[in-house]
């Protein structure tokens, strides 16, 4: 039987979360990230461990069928692969930053300036779109040091909290793109591998949906029952059961993380009591 080959970062910010996602999708690996490859036991899948920079090309070439990379690498390498799923972790942004002491009035201030980056393709495209021509210097690492040692006037780099920029005396002035981990796929997958991919993506979506949602149980006074039901968005509609105590009902539903606290506040205002929030293991969507 054929296997689907997935490329995962060998070691770095994507590795652990990506392996964990597979694990939650029911795919266990024989303790493998120290090796080049490992084969799953419970699913016809093989993991190939690579540097993240190499993953888009290996997927285009068909050495791996699919891969998990940062959207930034997908954009930078501009390979002939399809982005098939966003995974929501390893979120960061790619921004232009300049020395804190500089006044910055807009992109036109970067005309003719030297910008250091590890992402020249994304940067050149952005500058061209905005009609600015700068001198793009490609560095493979420690980009944030470039202005202080005098090799650049600005940088274009990954930012998450911004603390690296601040500690290097830089300020973020333009957010060029937002990134998260994504699944990319080769464009010419065979029938059998495509079917495995569909199965894998279905499992991944169930894991992601579960982690974005919580199961909620609460006791509602019957006089406010309808109002309480109205503030809970739910999967379909909430389950309502009478409590042994007259005048009260138990309400069960599912809440999305994004709306979670707002809904909880409204529920309390409506007199809901005994609110329990429980993690969901898998959610079949
Ligand atoms: P490799 O050795 O595989 O080339 P790398 O050093 O290029 O690794 P990492 O630093 O491990 O890459 O980052 C991998 C990806 O994680 C990045 O391409 C980006 O999408 C994301 N990422 C990078 N920095 C952060 C951060 N500070 N917070 C969140 N995500 C990040
Ligand atoms: Mg890399």
PDB file of C-alpha atoms and ligand atoms in Angstrom:
ATOM      1  CA  UNK A   1       0.000   0.000   0.000  1.00  0.00           C
ATOM      2  CA  UNK A   2       1.227   3.470  -0.833  1.00  0.00           C
ATOM      3  CA  UNK A   3       2.232   5.927   1.874  1.00  0.00           C
ATOM      4  CA  UNK A   4       1.861   9.689   1.961  1.00  0.00           C
ATOM      5  CA  UNK A   5       5.218  11.368   2.547  1.00  0.00           C
ATOM      6  CA  UNK A   6       5.119  14.519   4.638  1.00  0.00           C
ATOM      7  CA  UNK A   7       8.059  16.895   5.082  1.00  0.00           C
ATOM      8  CA  UNK A   8       8.405  18.411   8.538  1.00  0.00           C
ATOM      9  CA  UNK A   9      11.038  20.787   9.887  1.00  0.00           C
ATOM     10  CA  UNK A  10      13.838  18.764  11.435  1.00  0.00           C
ATOM     11  CA  UNK A  11      14.363  21.058  14.369  1.00  0.00           C
ATOM     12  CA  UNK A  12      13.039  24.519  14.991  1.00  0.00           C
ATOM     13  CA  UNK A  13       9.897  26.436  15.779  1.00  0.00           C
ATOM     14  CA  UNK A  14       7.626  24.271  13.654  1.00  0.00           C
ATOM     15  CA  UNK A  15       8.884  20.801  14.568  1.00  0.00           C
ATOM     16  CA  UNK A  16       7.306  20.055  17.879  1.00  0.00           C
ATOM     17  CA  UNK A  17       3.910  21.545  17.102  1.00  0.00           C
ATOM     18  CA  UNK A  18       3.763  19.779  13.754  1.00  0.00           C
ATOM     19  CA  UNK A  19       4.609  16.387  15.259  1.00  0.00           C
ATOM     20  CA  UNK A  20       2.138  17.038  18.030  1.00  0.00           C
ATOM     21  CA  UNK A  21      -0.577  17.810  15.486  1.00  0.00           C
ATOM     22  CA  UNK A  22       0.068  14.471  13.785  1.00  0.00           C
ATOM     23  CA  UNK A  23      -0.047  12.754  17.131  1.00  0.00           C
ATOM     24  CA  UNK A  24      -3.388  14.321  17.988  1.00  0.00           C
ATOM     25  CA  UNK A  25      -4.604  13.231  14.575  1.00  0.00           C
ATOM     26  CA  UNK A  26      -3.890   9.682  15.705  1.00  0.00           C
ATOM     27  CA  UNK A  27      -0.594   9.283  13.888  1.00  0.00           C
ATOM     28  CA  UNK A  28       2.181   8.085  16.120  1.00  0.00           C
ATOM     29  CA  UNK A  29       5.774   7.934  15.018  1.00  0.00           C
ATOM     30  CA  UNK A  30       8.606   5.868  16.307  1.00  0.00           C
ATOM     31  CA  UNK A  31      10.456   8.571  18.263  1.00  0.00           C
ATOM     32  CA  UNK A  32      12.030   9.871  15.140  1.00  0.00           C
ATOM     33  CA  UNK A  33      13.089  13.473  14.731  1.00  0.00           C
ATOM     34  CA  UNK A  34      16.777  12.635  15.146  1.00  0.00           C
ATOM     35  CA  UNK A  35      16.596  10.580  11.995  1.00  0.00           C
ATOM     36  CA  UNK A  36      16.012  11.613   8.416  1.00  0.00           C
ATOM     37  CA  UNK A  37      12.794   9.629   8.084  1.00  0.00           C
ATOM     38  CA  UNK A  38      10.290   7.853  10.228  1.00  0.00           C
ATOM     39  CA  UNK A  39       7.307   5.716   9.394  1.00  0.00           C
ATOM     40  CA  UNK A  40       3.983   5.980  11.209  1.00  0.00           C
ATOM     41  CA  UNK A  41       2.471   2.901  12.744  1.00  0.00           C
ATOM     42  CA  UNK A  42      -1.231   3.580  12.559  1.00  0.00           C
ATOM     43  CA  UNK A  43      -1.524   5.430   9.255  1.00  0.00           C
ATOM     44  CA  UNK A  44       0.230   4.916   5.902  1.00  0.00           C
ATOM     45  CA  UNK A  45       2.481   7.918   6.314  1.00  0.00           C
ATOM     46  CA  UNK A  46       6.179   8.626   6.291  1.00  0.00           C
ATOM     47  CA  UNK A  47       7.786  11.740   7.753  1.00  0.00           C
ATOM     48  CA  UNK A  48      10.847  13.255   6.115  1.00  0.00           C
ATOM     49  CA  UNK A  49      12.714  15.707   8.364  1.00  0.00           C
ATOM     50  CA  UNK A  50      14.185  18.688   6.536  1.00  0.00           C
ATOM     51  CA  UNK A  51      15.275  22.294   7.017  1.00  0.00           C
ATOM     52  CA  UNK A  52      12.225  24.463   6.565  1.00  0.00           C
ATOM     53  CA  UNK A  53      13.868  26.384   3.695  1.00  0.00           C
ATOM     54  CA  UNK A  54      14.087  23.171   1.667  1.00  0.00           C
ATOM     55  CA  UNK A  55      10.528  21.963   2.188  1.00  0.00           C
ATOM     56  CA  UNK A  56       8.734  23.902  -0.603  1.00  0.00           C
ATOM     57  CA  UNK A  57      11.212  22.704  -3.240  1.00  0.00           C
ATOM     58  CA  UNK A  58      11.125  19.089  -2.068  1.00  0.00           C
ATOM     59  CA  UNK A  59       7.339  19.172  -2.240  1.00  0.00           C
ATOM     60  CA  UNK A  60       7.405  20.721  -5.713  1.00  0.00           C
ATOM     61  CA  UNK A  61       9.860  18.038  -6.847  1.00  0.00           C
ATOM     62  CA  UNK A  62       7.717  15.287  -5.355  1.00  0.00           C
ATOM     63  CA  UNK A  63      10.387  14.034  -2.948  1.00  0.00           C
ATOM     64  CA  UNK A  64       7.680  14.675  -0.362  1.00  0.00           C
ATOM     65  CA  UNK A  65       3.971  14.707  -1.242  1.00  0.00           C
ATOM     66  CA  UNK A  66       3.087  17.375   1.275  1.00  0.00           C
ATOM     67  CA  UNK A  67       4.875  19.513   3.848  1.00  0.00           C
ATOM     68  CA  UNK A  68       4.303  21.792   6.805  1.00  0.00           C
ATOM     69  CA  UNK A  69       6.059  25.171   6.554  1.00  0.00           C
ATOM     70  CA  UNK A  70       5.641  28.751   7.654  1.00  0.00           C
ATOM     71  CA  UNK A  71       3.580  30.674   5.125  1.00  0.00           C
ATOM     72  CA  UNK A  72       6.576  33.011   4.851  1.00  0.00           C
ATOM     73  CA  UNK A  73       8.752  30.204   3.440  1.00  0.00           C
ATOM     74  CA  UNK A  74       5.956  29.211   1.090  1.00  0.00           C
ATOM     75  CA  UNK A  75       5.760  32.816  -0.157  1.00  0.00           C
ATOM     76  CA  UNK A  76       9.519  33.325  -0.322  1.00  0.00           C
ATOM     77  CA  UNK A  77      10.306  30.189  -2.294  1.00  0.00           C
ATOM     78  CA  UNK A  78       7.398  30.762  -4.720  1.00  0.00           C
ATOM     79  CA  UNK A  79       7.420  27.084  -5.659  1.00  0.00           C
ATOM     80  CA  UNK A  80       4.777  25.372  -7.759  1.00  0.00           C
ATOM     81  CA  UNK A  81       2.910  23.841  -4.824  1.00  0.00           C
ATOM     82  CA  UNK A  82      -0.613  24.338  -3.451  1.00  0.00           C
ATOM     83  CA  UNK A  83      -1.419  25.773  -0.042  1.00  0.00           C
ATOM     84  CA  UNK A  84      -4.119  23.449   1.225  1.00  0.00           C
ATOM     85  CA  UNK A  85      -4.652  24.189   4.910  1.00  0.00           C
ATOM     86  CA  UNK A  86      -3.773  26.864   7.475  1.00  0.00           C
ATOM     87  CA  UNK A  87      -2.829  25.424  10.831  1.00  0.00           C
ATOM     88  CA  UNK A  88      -2.995  28.416  13.168  1.00  0.00           C
ATOM     89  CA  UNK A  89       0.293  27.906  15.004  1.00  0.00           C
ATOM     90  CA  UNK A  90       3.756  29.514  14.666  1.00  0.00           C
ATOM     91  CA  UNK A  91       2.040  32.789  13.980  1.00  0.00           C
ATOM     92  CA  UNK A  92       4.327  35.696  13.200  1.00  0.00           C
ATOM     93  CA  UNK A  93       4.508  38.653  10.860  1.00  0.00           C
ATOM     94  CA  UNK A  94       7.133  39.902   8.450  1.00  0.00           C
ATOM     95  CA  UNK A  95       7.839  43.557   8.985  1.00  0.00           C
ATOM     96  CA  UNK A  96      10.122  46.363   8.002  1.00  0.00           C
ATOM     97  CA  UNK A  97      11.906  48.009  10.916  1.00  0.00           C
ATOM     98  CA  UNK A  98      14.171  51.029  11.103  1.00  0.00           C
ATOM     99  CA  UNK A  99      16.440  52.391  13.863  1.00  0.00           C
ATOM    100  CA  UNK A 100      14.348  53.808  16.701  1.00  0.00           C
ATOM    101  CA  UNK A 101      15.971  57.216  16.374  1.00  0.00           C
ATOM    102  CA  UNK A 102      14.927  57.646  12.721  1.00  0.00           C
ATOM    103  CA  UNK A 103      11.815  59.554  11.859  1.00  0.00           C
ATOM    104  CA  UNK A 104       9.715  57.482   9.505  1.00  0.00           C
ATOM    105  CA  UNK A 105       7.076  59.069   7.316  1.00  0.00           C
ATOM    106  CA  UNK A 106       6.182  56.171   5.020  1.00  0.00           C
ATOM    107  CA  UNK A 107       7.604  53.730   2.512  1.00  0.00           C
ATOM    108  CA  UNK A 108       8.952  56.519   0.313  1.00  0.00           C
ATOM    109  CA  UNK A 109      11.523  57.169   3.049  1.00  0.00           C
ATOM    110  CA  UNK A 110      13.076  53.807   2.126  1.00  0.00           C
ATOM    111  CA  UNK A 111      13.772  54.899  -1.470  1.00  0.00           C
ATOM    112  CA  UNK A 112      17.450  54.187  -2.204  1.00  0.00           C
ATOM    113  CA  UNK A 113      18.047  52.797   1.297  1.00  0.00           C
ATOM    114  CA  UNK A 114      19.708  49.490   2.106  1.00  0.00           C
ATOM    115  CA  UNK A 115      17.344  46.898   3.624  1.00  0.00           C
ATOM    116  CA  UNK A 116      18.759  43.682   5.088  1.00  0.00           C
ATOM    117  CA  UNK A 117      16.598  40.550   4.979  1.00  0.00           C
ATOM    118  CA  UNK A 118      16.434  36.774   4.698  1.00  0.00           C
ATOM    119  CA  UNK A 119      13.250  37.170   2.631  1.00  0.00           C
ATOM    120  CA  UNK A 120      14.330  39.105  -0.494  1.00  0.00           C
ATOM    121  CA  UNK A 121      11.576  37.744  -2.764  1.00  0.00           C
ATOM    122  CA  UNK A 122       8.712  38.850  -0.500  1.00  0.00           C
ATOM    123  CA  UNK A 123      10.373  42.208   0.138  1.00  0.00           C
ATOM    124  CA  UNK A 124      11.195  42.987  -3.522  1.00  0.00           C
ATOM    125  CA  UNK A 125       7.629  42.145  -4.507  1.00  0.00           C
ATOM    126  CA  UNK A 126       6.209  44.424  -1.804  1.00  0.00           C
ATOM    127  CA  UNK A 127       8.519  47.315  -2.693  1.00  0.00           C
ATOM    128  CA  UNK A 128       7.725  46.945  -6.399  1.00  0.00           C
ATOM    129  CA  UNK A 129       3.987  46.960  -5.658  1.00  0.00           C
ATOM    130  CA  UNK A 130       4.455  50.230  -3.792  1.00  0.00           C
ATOM    131  CA  UNK A 131       6.741  51.795  -6.383  1.00  0.00           C
ATOM    132  CA  UNK A 132       9.735  52.056  -4.081  1.00  0.00           C
ATOM    133  CA  UNK A 133      13.222  50.970  -5.087  1.00  0.00           C
ATOM    134  CA  UNK A 134      15.548  50.082  -2.287  1.00  0.00           C
ATOM    135  CA  UNK A 135      18.786  48.195  -2.172  1.00  0.00           C
ATOM    136  CA  UNK A 136      17.879  44.750  -0.818  1.00  0.00           C
ATOM    137  CA  UNK A 137      20.724  42.920   0.950  1.00  0.00           C
ATOM    138  CA  UNK A 138      20.163  39.224   1.543  1.00  0.00           C
ATOM    139  CA  UNK A 139      21.548  37.866   4.805  1.00  0.00           C
ATOM    140  CA  UNK A 140      20.942  34.338   6.040  1.00  0.00           C
ATOM    141  CA  UNK A 141      20.709  35.209   9.712  1.00  0.00           C
ATOM    142  CA  UNK A 142      21.099  37.872  12.430  1.00  0.00           C
ATOM    143  CA  UNK A 143      19.387  40.366  10.177  1.00  0.00           C
ATOM    144  CA  UNK A 144      18.446  42.554  13.151  1.00  0.00           C
ATOM    145  CA  UNK A 145      22.125  43.383  13.746  1.00  0.00           C
ATOM    146  CA  UNK A 146      22.659  44.858  10.294  1.00  0.00           C
ATOM    147  CA  UNK A 147      21.773  48.505  11.053  1.00  0.00           C
ATOM    148  CA  UNK A 148      23.904  48.688  14.195  1.00  0.00           C
ATOM    149  CA  UNK A 149      26.999  47.441  12.350  1.00  0.00           C
ATOM    150  CA  UNK A 150      26.336  49.847   9.515  1.00  0.00           C
ATOM    151  CA  UNK A 151      25.561  47.386   6.719  1.00  0.00           C
ATOM    152  CA  UNK A 152      21.925  48.416   6.329  1.00  0.00           C
ATOM    153  CA  UNK A 153      19.547  51.310   7.006  1.00  0.00           C
ATOM    154  CA  UNK A 154      16.542  49.082   7.692  1.00  0.00           C
ATOM    155  CA  UNK A 155      15.634  45.427   8.102  1.00  0.00           C
ATOM    156  CA  UNK A 156      12.820  43.203   6.894  1.00  0.00           C
ATOM    157  CA  UNK A 157      12.411  40.266   9.227  1.00  0.00           C
ATOM    158  CA  UNK A 158      10.129  37.962  11.234  1.00  0.00           C
ATOM    159  CA  UNK A 159       8.503  39.611  14.240  1.00  0.00           C
ATOM    160  CA  UNK A 160       6.399  37.905  16.865  1.00  0.00           C
ATOM    161  CA  UNK A 161       6.468  39.828  20.138  1.00  0.00           C
ATOM    162  CA  UNK A 162       8.729  42.582  18.851  1.00  0.00           C
ATOM    163  CA  UNK A 163      11.187  42.223  21.712  1.00  0.00           C
ATOM    164  CA  UNK A 164      14.101  41.284  19.417  1.00  0.00           C
ATOM    165  CA  UNK A 165      13.592  44.485  17.473  1.00  0.00           C
ATOM    166  CA  UNK A 166      13.422  46.594  20.610  1.00  0.00           C
ATOM    167  CA  UNK A 167      16.553  45.066  22.078  1.00  0.00           C
ATOM    168  CA  UNK A 168      18.379  45.915  18.855  1.00  0.00           C
ATOM    169  CA  UNK A 169      17.237  49.528  18.896  1.00  0.00           C
ATOM    170  CA  UNK A 170      14.746  49.068  16.046  1.00  0.00           C
ATOM    171  CA  UNK A 171      11.089  49.966  15.581  1.00  0.00           C
ATOM    172  CA  UNK A 172       8.553  48.188  13.398  1.00  0.00           C
ATOM    173  CA  UNK A 173       7.200  50.511  10.722  1.00  0.00           C
ATOM    174  CA  UNK A 174       5.459  48.335   8.101  1.00  0.00           C
ATOM    175  CA  UNK A 175       3.772  44.940   8.448  1.00  0.00           C
ATOM    176  CA  UNK A 176       4.225  43.285   5.058  1.00  0.00           C
ATOM    177  CA  UNK A 177       2.676  39.879   5.672  1.00  0.00           C
ATOM    178  CA  UNK A 178       1.222  37.704   8.391  1.00  0.00           C
ATOM    179  CA  UNK A 179       2.269  34.102   8.588  1.00  0.00           C
ATOM    180  CA  UNK A 180       1.248  30.860  10.250  1.00  0.00           C
ATOM    181  CA  UNK A 181       2.110  27.214   9.713  1.00  0.00           C
ATOM    182  CA  UNK A 182       0.477  25.839   6.555  1.00  0.00           C
ATOM    183  CA  UNK A 183       0.189  22.525   4.742  1.00  0.00           C
ATOM    184  CA  UNK A 184       1.479  22.618   1.185  1.00  0.00           C
ATOM    185  CA  UNK A 185       1.023  19.864  -1.377  1.00  0.00           C
ATOM    186  CA  UNK A 186       2.558  18.683  -4.601  1.00  0.00           C
ATOM    187  CA  UNK A 187       0.342  19.467  -7.602  1.00  0.00           C
ATOM    188  CA  UNK A 188       0.450  16.008  -9.173  1.00  0.00           C
ATOM    189  CA  UNK A 189      -0.470  13.613  -6.411  1.00  0.00           C
ATOM    190  CA  UNK A 190      -1.665  10.193  -7.470  1.00  0.00           C
ATOM    191  CA  UNK A 191      -5.130   8.959  -6.663  1.00  0.00           C
ATOM    192  CA  UNK A 192      -4.115   6.863  -3.689  1.00  0.00           C
ATOM    193  CA  UNK A 193      -1.993   9.580  -2.091  1.00  0.00           C
ATOM    194  CA  UNK A 194      -4.735  12.171  -2.707  1.00  0.00           C
ATOM    195  CA  UNK A 195      -7.172   9.964  -0.821  1.00  0.00           C
ATOM    196  CA  UNK A 196      -4.702   9.694   2.060  1.00  0.00           C
ATOM    197  CA  UNK A 197      -4.277  13.454   2.010  1.00  0.00           C
ATOM    198  CA  UNK A 198      -8.043  13.967   2.261  1.00  0.00           C
ATOM    199  CA  UNK A 199      -8.184  11.618   5.200  1.00  0.00           C
ATOM    200  CA  UNK A 200      -5.264  13.372   6.892  1.00  0.00           C
ATOM    201  CA  UNK A 201      -6.732  16.855   6.349  1.00  0.00           C
ATOM    202  CA  UNK A 202     -10.069  15.675   7.722  1.00  0.00           C
ATOM    203  CA  UNK A 203      -8.329  14.491  10.887  1.00  0.00           C
ATOM    204  CA  UNK A 204      -6.287  17.692  11.156  1.00  0.00           C
ATOM    205  CA  UNK A 205      -9.437  19.826  10.861  1.00  0.00           C
ATOM    206  CA  UNK A 206     -11.062  17.833  13.639  1.00  0.00           C
ATOM    207  CA  UNK A 207      -8.056  18.438  15.873  1.00  0.00           C
ATOM    208  CA  UNK A 208      -7.933  22.163  15.068  1.00  0.00           C
ATOM    209  CA  UNK A 209     -11.674  22.606  15.546  1.00  0.00           C
ATOM    210  CA  UNK A 210     -11.480  20.837  18.901  1.00  0.00           C
ATOM    211  CA  UNK A 211      -8.651  23.040  20.104  1.00  0.00           C
ATOM    212  CA  UNK A 212     -10.586  26.151  19.069  1.00  0.00           C
ATOM    213  CA  UNK A 213     -13.759  25.123  20.869  1.00  0.00           C
ATOM    214  CA  UNK A 214     -14.875  24.263  24.381  1.00  0.00           C
ATOM    215  CA  UNK A 215     -17.785  22.261  25.677  1.00  0.00           C
ATOM    216  CA  UNK A 216     -19.874  24.317  28.071  1.00  0.00           C
ATOM    217  CA  UNK A 217     -22.474  23.217  30.634  1.00  0.00           C
ATOM    218  CA  UNK A 218     -24.456  25.587  32.796  1.00  0.00           C
ATOM    219  CA  UNK A 219     -27.571  25.874  34.902  1.00  0.00           C
ATOM    220  CA  UNK A 220     -30.066  28.431  33.643  1.00  0.00           C
ATOM    221  CA  UNK A 221     -33.043  29.937  35.449  1.00  0.00           C
ATOM    222  CA  UNK A 222     -36.053  29.097  33.253  1.00  0.00           C
ATOM    223  CA  UNK A 223     -37.249  32.704  33.095  1.00  0.00           C
ATOM    224  CA  UNK A 224     -34.067  33.574  31.166  1.00  0.00           C
ATOM    225  CA  UNK A 225     -33.685  30.292  29.296  1.00  0.00           C
ATOM    226  CA  UNK A 226     -34.489  31.660  25.840  1.00  0.00           C
ATOM    227  CA  UNK A 227     -32.151  34.641  26.285  1.00  0.00           C
ATOM    228  CA  UNK A 228     -29.387  32.315  27.425  1.00  0.00           C
ATOM    229  CA  UNK A 229     -29.926  30.026  24.427  1.00  0.00           C
ATOM    230  CA  UNK A 230     -29.775  33.076  22.162  1.00  0.00           C
ATOM    231  CA  UNK A 231     -26.296  34.127  23.346  1.00  0.00           C
ATOM    232  CA  UNK A 232     -24.810  30.639  22.871  1.00  0.00           C
ATOM    233  CA  UNK A 233     -23.939  30.164  19.200  1.00  0.00           C
ATOM    234  CA  UNK A 234     -23.618  26.331  19.502  1.00  0.00           C
ATOM    235  CA  UNK A 235     -22.953  23.731  16.806  1.00  0.00           C
ATOM    236  CA  UNK A 236     -26.626  23.285  15.976  1.00  0.00           C
ATOM    237  CA  UNK A 237     -28.660  24.317  18.958  1.00  0.00           C
ATOM    238  CA  UNK A 238     -27.922  23.691  22.604  1.00  0.00           C
ATOM    239  CA  UNK A 239     -29.153  20.677  24.530  1.00  0.00           C
ATOM    240  CA  UNK A 240     -31.593  21.701  27.265  1.00  0.00           C
ATOM    241  CA  UNK A 241     -32.587  19.363  30.106  1.00  0.00           C
ATOM    242  CA  UNK A 242     -34.689  20.090  33.179  1.00  0.00           C
ATOM    243  CA  UNK A 243     -32.901  20.083  36.516  1.00  0.00           C
ATOM    244  CA  UNK A 244     -34.379  18.225  39.476  1.00  0.00           C
ATOM    245  CA  UNK A 245     -34.808  21.631  41.074  1.00  0.00           C
ATOM    246  CA  UNK A 246     -37.992  23.346  39.841  1.00  0.00           C
ATOM    247  CA  UNK A 247     -37.451  26.427  37.647  1.00  0.00           C
ATOM    248  CA  UNK A 248     -33.958  25.532  36.418  1.00  0.00           C
ATOM    249  CA  UNK A 249     -32.553  23.850  33.317  1.00  0.00           C
ATOM    250  CA  UNK A 250     -29.184  22.462  32.353  1.00  0.00           C
ATOM    251  CA  UNK A 251     -27.839  23.805  29.040  1.00  0.00           C
ATOM    252  CA  UNK A 252     -25.020  22.100  27.097  1.00  0.00           C
ATOM    253  CA  UNK A 253     -23.297  23.539  24.053  1.00  0.00           C
ATOM    254  CA  UNK A 254     -20.033  24.274  22.264  1.00  0.00           C
ATOM    255  CA  UNK A 255     -18.327  27.661  22.327  1.00  0.00           C
ATOM    256  CA  UNK A 256     -15.652  29.036  20.057  1.00  0.00           C
ATOM    257  CA  UNK A 257     -12.551  30.401  21.740  1.00  0.00           C
ATOM    258  CA  UNK A 258     -12.842  33.707  19.858  1.00  0.00           C
ATOM    259  CA  UNK A 259     -16.223  34.588  21.323  1.00  0.00           C
ATOM    260  CA  UNK A 260     -15.687  32.744  24.575  1.00  0.00           C
ATOM    261  CA  UNK A 261     -15.278  35.458  27.224  1.00  0.00           C
ATOM    262  CA  UNK A 262     -17.926  37.738  25.759  1.00  0.00           C
ATOM    263  CA  UNK A 263     -20.450  34.895  25.887  1.00  0.00           C
ATOM    264  CA  UNK A 264     -19.465  33.913  29.427  1.00  0.00           C
ATOM    265  CA  UNK A 265     -20.005  37.515  30.591  1.00  0.00           C
ATOM    266  CA  UNK A 266     -23.469  37.643  29.015  1.00  0.00           C
ATOM    267  CA  UNK A 267     -24.386  34.274  30.546  1.00  0.00           C
ATOM    268  CA  UNK A 268     -23.470  35.469  34.018  1.00  0.00           C
ATOM    269  CA  UNK A 269     -25.492  38.638  33.542  1.00  0.00           C
ATOM    270  CA  UNK A 270     -28.481  36.458  32.604  1.00  0.00           C
ATOM    271  CA  UNK A 271     -28.172  34.523  35.859  1.00  0.00           C
ATOM    272  CA  UNK A 272     -26.469  31.363  34.590  1.00  0.00           C
ATOM    273  CA  UNK A 273     -24.850  29.370  37.388  1.00  0.00           C
ATOM    274  CA  UNK A 274     -22.513  26.427  37.758  1.00  0.00           C
ATOM    275  CA  UNK A 275     -20.834  27.148  34.444  1.00  0.00           C
ATOM    276  CA  UNK A 276     -18.426  24.343  33.499  1.00  0.00           C
ATOM    277  CA  UNK A 277     -16.059  24.590  30.557  1.00  0.00           C
ATOM    278  CA  UNK A 278     -14.514  21.367  29.290  1.00  0.00           C
ATOM    279  CA  UNK A 279     -11.857  20.820  26.619  1.00  0.00           C
ATOM    280  CA  UNK A 280     -12.931  18.889  23.535  1.00  0.00           C
ATOM    281  CA  UNK A 281     -10.709  16.063  22.420  1.00  0.00           C
ATOM    282  CA  UNK A 282     -11.851  15.864  18.769  1.00  0.00           C
ATOM    283  CA  UNK A 283     -14.557  17.698  16.893  1.00  0.00           C
ATOM    284  CA  UNK A 284     -15.824  16.151  13.671  1.00  0.00           C
ATOM    285  CA  UNK A 285     -16.667  19.045  11.378  1.00  0.00           C
TER     286      UNK A 285
HETATM  287  P1  LIG B   1      15.764  25.768   9.727  1.00  0.00           P
HETATM  288  O1  LIG B   1      16.990  25.355  10.430  1.00  0.00           O
HETATM  289  O2  LIG B   1      14.811  24.612   9.562  1.00  0.00           O
HETATM  290  O3  LIG B   1      16.021  26.496   8.445  1.00  0.00           O
HETATM  291  P2  LIG B   1      14.894  28.357  10.714  1.00  0.00           P
HETATM  292  O4  LIG B   1      15.882  28.870  11.676  1.00  0.00           O
HETATM  293  O5  LIG B   1      14.868  28.879   9.327  1.00  0.00           O
HETATM  294  O6  LIG B   1      14.991  26.766  10.707  1.00  0.00           O
HETATM  295  P3  LIG B   1      12.792  28.730  12.702  1.00  0.00           P
HETATM  296  O7  LIG B   1      13.370  29.856  13.461  1.00  0.00           O
HETATM  297  O8  LIG B   1      12.731  27.396  13.370  1.00  0.00           O
HETATM  298  O9  LIG B   1      13.427  28.579  11.247  1.00  0.00           O
HETATM  299  O10 LIG B   1      11.334  29.173  12.278  1.00  0.00           O
HETATM  300  C1  LIG B   1      10.524  28.348  11.473  1.00  0.00           C
HETATM  301  C2  LIG B   1       9.278  29.106  11.096  1.00  0.00           C
HETATM  302  O11 LIG B   1       8.551  29.439  12.298  1.00  0.00           O
HETATM  303  C3  LIG B   1       9.505  30.458  10.419  1.00  0.00           C
HETATM  304  O12 LIG B   1       9.664  30.315   9.028  1.00  0.00           O
HETATM  305  C4  LIG B   1       8.249  31.218  10.758  1.00  0.00           C
HETATM  306  O13 LIG B   1       7.184  30.833   9.914  1.00  0.00           O
HETATM  307  C5  LIG B   1       7.961  30.725  12.160  1.00  0.00           C
HETATM  308  N1  LIG B   1       8.560  31.626  13.165  1.00  0.00           N
HETATM  309  C6  LIG B   1       9.784  32.119  13.181  1.00  0.00           C
HETATM  310  N2  LIG B   1      10.002  32.904  14.248  1.00  0.00           N
HETATM  311  C7  LIG B   1       8.884  32.891  14.945  1.00  0.00           C
HETATM  312  C8  LIG B   1       8.481  33.472  16.163  1.00  0.00           C
HETATM  313  N3  LIG B   1       9.293  34.238  16.878  1.00  0.00           N
HETATM  314  N4  LIG B   1       7.248  33.217  16.603  1.00  0.00           N
HETATM  315  C9  LIG B   1       6.426  32.430  15.917  1.00  0.00           C
HETATM  316  N5  LIG B   1       6.751  31.842  14.744  1.00  0.00           N
HETATM  317  C10 LIG B   1       7.960  32.069  14.260  1.00  0.00           C
HETATM  318 MG1  LIG B   2      15.144  28.051   7.672  1.00  0.00          MG
END
